[in-house]
Amino acid sequence: MGNWADILIQEYSEGKRQLDKLRNSLDKTDPMDMQDRKTISSMIGDMDFVIKWLETGQQPGVMRGIDVKSVYQKRSLETMEFIPDIMEQLEPNHKPLSLSEEQKKVLLNILSSFSFRERQCYILHVAQGLSMSDIAEMLSLKKRTVQQYIERARKKVEQVVS
């Protein structure tokens, strides 16, 4: 479901959470632990830098260059086939369904504005027709969490469409 950038963001975020737990478990008064805390804090800062870079598609802190938000996700979404094939459900005389280039660009911009989880939940719910309970079970989330992701995604769609 996720592209390589989303997967890396998740992996770095999980690694950062684990480092943060380790740093918080160290004794603040022990000189050896103080040095370890400093090293771990530096690692967490580096992970933040990489996560920011993957999310925005540009080096954090650099003011020059073209601002291309979520460039890695957009490139992956352009090649992604996530809308189910409904050709067998159509009557034989209907013309094939297709999107114009402008409609594809709008759809791409909408989907790339979603977070990984928003996109995942929204596509499973809207395009695949799964219930929020099924999505929650599939992704090991609470039903309310899935509902919140879908609501946020819908608000983003409304902002673009209106």
Tab-separated table of C-alpha atoms in Angstrom:
chain	number	residue	atom	x	y	z
A	1	MET	CA	0.000	0.000	0.000
A	2	GLY	CA	2.786	2.443	0.852
A	3	ASN	CA	5.510	3.671	-1.446
A	4	TRP	CA	9.179	3.445	-0.536
A	5	ALA	CA	9.286	6.958	0.962
A	6	ASP	CA	6.298	6.247	3.221
A	7	ILE	CA	7.879	2.981	4.351
A	8	LEU	CA	11.167	4.736	5.149
A	9	ILE	CA	9.332	7.486	7.041
A	10	GLN	CA	7.564	4.849	9.145
A	11	GLU	CA	10.808	2.971	9.822
A	12	TYR	CA	12.693	6.134	10.803
A	13	SER	CA	9.788	7.289	12.989
A	14	GLU	CA	9.708	3.947	14.800
A	15	GLY	CA	13.494	4.004	15.262
A	16	LYS	CA	13.255	7.550	16.602
A	17	ARG	CA	10.565	6.505	19.116
A	18	GLN	CA	12.756	3.623	20.316
A	19	LEU	CA	15.772	5.913	20.698
A	20	ASP	CA	13.655	8.404	22.613
A	21	LYS	CA	12.520	5.648	25.022
A	22	LEU	CA	16.126	4.556	25.486
A	23	ARG	CA	17.274	8.126	26.151
A	24	ASN	CA	14.503	8.654	28.714
A	25	SER	CA	15.427	5.414	30.517
A	26	LEU	CA	19.014	6.588	31.143
A	27	ASP	CA	20.020	8.120	34.476
A	28	LYS	CA	20.488	11.899	34.165
A	29	THR	CA	22.966	12.009	37.060
A	30	ASP	CA	25.333	9.254	35.868
A	31	PRO	CA	28.240	10.737	33.811
A	32	MET	CA	28.391	7.681	31.505
A	33	ASP	CA	24.645	7.899	30.856
A	34	MET	CA	24.990	11.649	30.209
A	35	GLN	CA	27.375	10.945	27.328
A	36	ASP	CA	25.038	8.243	25.983
A	37	ARG	CA	22.083	10.661	26.234
A	38	LYS	CA	24.057	13.222	24.220
A	39	THR	CA	24.881	10.659	21.516
A	40	ILE	CA	21.288	9.398	21.365
A	41	SER	CA	19.947	12.983	21.155
A	42	SER	CA	22.262	13.579	18.197
A	43	MET	CA	20.948	10.416	16.505
A	44	ILE	CA	17.349	11.523	17.095
A	45	GLY	CA	18.149	14.908	15.519
A	46	ASP	CA	19.618	13.166	12.473
A	47	MET	CA	16.509	11.007	12.157
A	48	ASP	CA	14.285	14.106	12.352
A	49	PHE	CA	16.339	15.620	9.518
A	50	VAL	CA	15.891	12.544	7.295
A	51	ILE	CA	12.157	12.278	8.058
A	52	LYS	CA	11.649	15.958	7.193
A	53	TRP	CA	13.603	15.495	3.952
A	54	LEU	CA	11.512	12.470	2.940
A	55	GLU	CA	8.243	14.245	3.774
A	56	THR	CA	9.016	17.457	1.889
A	57	GLY	CA	11.286	16.244	-0.890
A	58	GLN	CA	13.909	18.885	-0.174
A	59	GLN	CA	16.774	19.341	2.230
A	60	PRO	CA	15.547	20.862	5.497
A	61	GLY	CA	16.845	24.338	6.212
A	62	VAL	CA	17.795	25.114	2.618
A	63	MET	CA	15.942	28.179	1.397
A	64	ARG	CA	16.960	27.939	-2.250
A	65	GLY	CA	15.605	25.661	-4.898
A	66	ILE	CA	12.212	24.614	-6.054
A	67	ASP	CA	9.760	23.831	-3.296
A	68	VAL	CA	8.321	20.477	-4.256
A	69	LYS	CA	6.160	19.233	-1.382
A	70	SER	CA	6.123	15.444	-1.022
A	71	VAL	CA	8.009	14.902	-4.277
A	72	TYR	CA	8.848	11.273	-3.460
A	73	GLN	CA	5.248	10.419	-2.627
A	74	LYS	CA	3.985	12.162	-5.784
A	75	ARG	CA	6.363	10.204	-8.009
A	76	SER	CA	5.219	6.965	-6.450
A	77	LEU	CA	1.525	7.904	-6.649
A	78	GLU	CA	1.861	8.671	-10.355
A	79	THR	CA	2.649	5.024	-11.045
A	80	MET	CA	0.301	3.558	-8.446
A	81	GLU	CA	-2.716	1.542	-9.505
A	82	PHE	CA	-5.044	1.746	-6.516
A	83	ILE	CA	-8.479	2.341	-8.055
A	84	PRO	CA	-10.216	-1.019	-8.489
A	85	ASP	CA	-11.107	-2.270	-11.960
A	86	ILE	CA	-14.886	-2.063	-12.422
A	87	MET	CA	-15.019	-2.798	-16.150
A	88	GLU	CA	-16.856	-6.110	-15.603
A	89	GLN	CA	-19.604	-4.209	-13.748
A	90	LEU	CA	-20.312	-1.902	-16.683
A	91	GLU	CA	-22.820	-2.590	-19.387
A	92	PRO	CA	-21.254	-3.669	-22.705
A	93	ASN	CA	-22.323	-0.492	-24.564
A	94	HIS	CA	-20.794	1.970	-22.085
A	95	LYS	CA	-17.608	3.715	-23.064
A	96	PRO	CA	-14.556	2.951	-20.901
A	97	LEU	CA	-13.995	5.071	-17.830
A	98	SER	CA	-10.920	7.268	-17.885
A	99	LEU	CA	-9.617	10.450	-16.297
A	100	SER	CA	-8.376	13.464	-18.202
A	101	GLU	CA	-4.834	14.651	-17.541
A	102	GLU	CA	-6.208	17.575	-15.504
A	103	GLN	CA	-8.355	15.234	-13.392
A	104	LYS	CA	-5.326	12.990	-12.808
A	105	LYS	CA	-3.288	15.993	-11.624
A	106	VAL	CA	-6.043	17.059	-9.214
A	107	LEU	CA	-6.350	13.504	-7.863
A	108	LEU	CA	-2.570	13.255	-7.497
A	109	ASN	CA	-2.415	16.575	-5.606
A	110	ILE	CA	-5.213	15.494	-3.282
A	111	LEU	CA	-3.661	12.114	-2.504
A	112	SER	CA	-0.168	13.536	-2.020
A	113	SER	CA	-1.529	16.025	0.531
A	114	PHE	CA	-2.630	13.099	2.728
A	115	SER	CA	-0.375	11.568	5.347
A	116	PHE	CA	0.520	7.916	4.800
A	117	ARG	CA	-2.200	6.699	7.190
A	118	GLU	CA	-4.813	9.114	5.834
A	119	ARG	CA	-4.151	7.892	2.303
A	120	GLN	CA	-4.151	4.265	3.392
A	121	CYS	CA	-7.446	4.510	5.315
A	122	TYR	CA	-9.160	6.749	2.763
A	123	ILE	CA	-8.343	4.486	-0.201
A	124	LEU	CA	-9.346	1.340	1.665
A	125	HIS	CA	-12.635	2.951	2.706
A	126	VAL	CA	-13.608	4.907	-0.407
A	127	ALA	CA	-11.991	3.009	-3.285
A	128	GLN	CA	-12.049	-0.514	-1.849
A	129	GLY	CA	-15.310	-0.132	0.087
A	130	LEU	CA	-14.051	-1.568	3.369
A	131	SER	CA	-15.769	-0.661	6.613
A	132	MET	CA	-13.925	1.344	9.252
A	133	SER	CA	-13.974	-1.709	11.535
A	134	ASP	CA	-12.378	-3.877	8.840
A	135	ILE	CA	-9.714	-1.252	8.169
A	136	ALA	CA	-9.007	-0.907	11.898
A	137	GLU	CA	-8.542	-4.649	12.222
A	138	MET	CA	-6.400	-4.856	9.072
A	139	LEU	CA	-4.071	-2.025	10.154
A	140	SER	CA	-4.098	-2.842	13.890
A	141	LEU	CA	-5.653	0.520	14.750
A	142	LYS	CA	-8.689	1.545	16.761
A	143	LYS	CA	-11.881	2.171	14.813
A	144	ARG	CA	-12.004	5.769	16.089
A	145	THR	CA	-8.458	6.367	14.833
A	146	VAL	CA	-9.404	5.122	11.367
A	147	GLN	CA	-12.484	7.351	11.458
A	148	GLN	CA	-10.302	10.375	12.317
A	149	TYR	CA	-7.895	9.645	9.454
A	150	ILE	CA	-10.792	9.385	7.008
A	151	GLU	CA	-12.409	12.577	8.325
A	152	ARG	CA	-9.119	14.489	7.938
A	153	ALA	CA	-8.705	13.160	4.418
A	154	ARG	CA	-12.270	14.154	3.504
A	155	LYS	CA	-11.656	17.685	4.773
A	156	LYS	CA	-8.585	17.908	2.555
A	157	VAL	CA	-10.606	16.707	-0.423
A	158	GLU	CA	-13.323	19.284	0.297
A	159	GLN	CA	-10.729	22.070	0.447
A	160	VAL	CA	-9.415	21.167	-3.007
A	161	VAL	CA	-12.822	20.561	-4.590
A	162	SER	CA	-14.564	23.653	-3.209
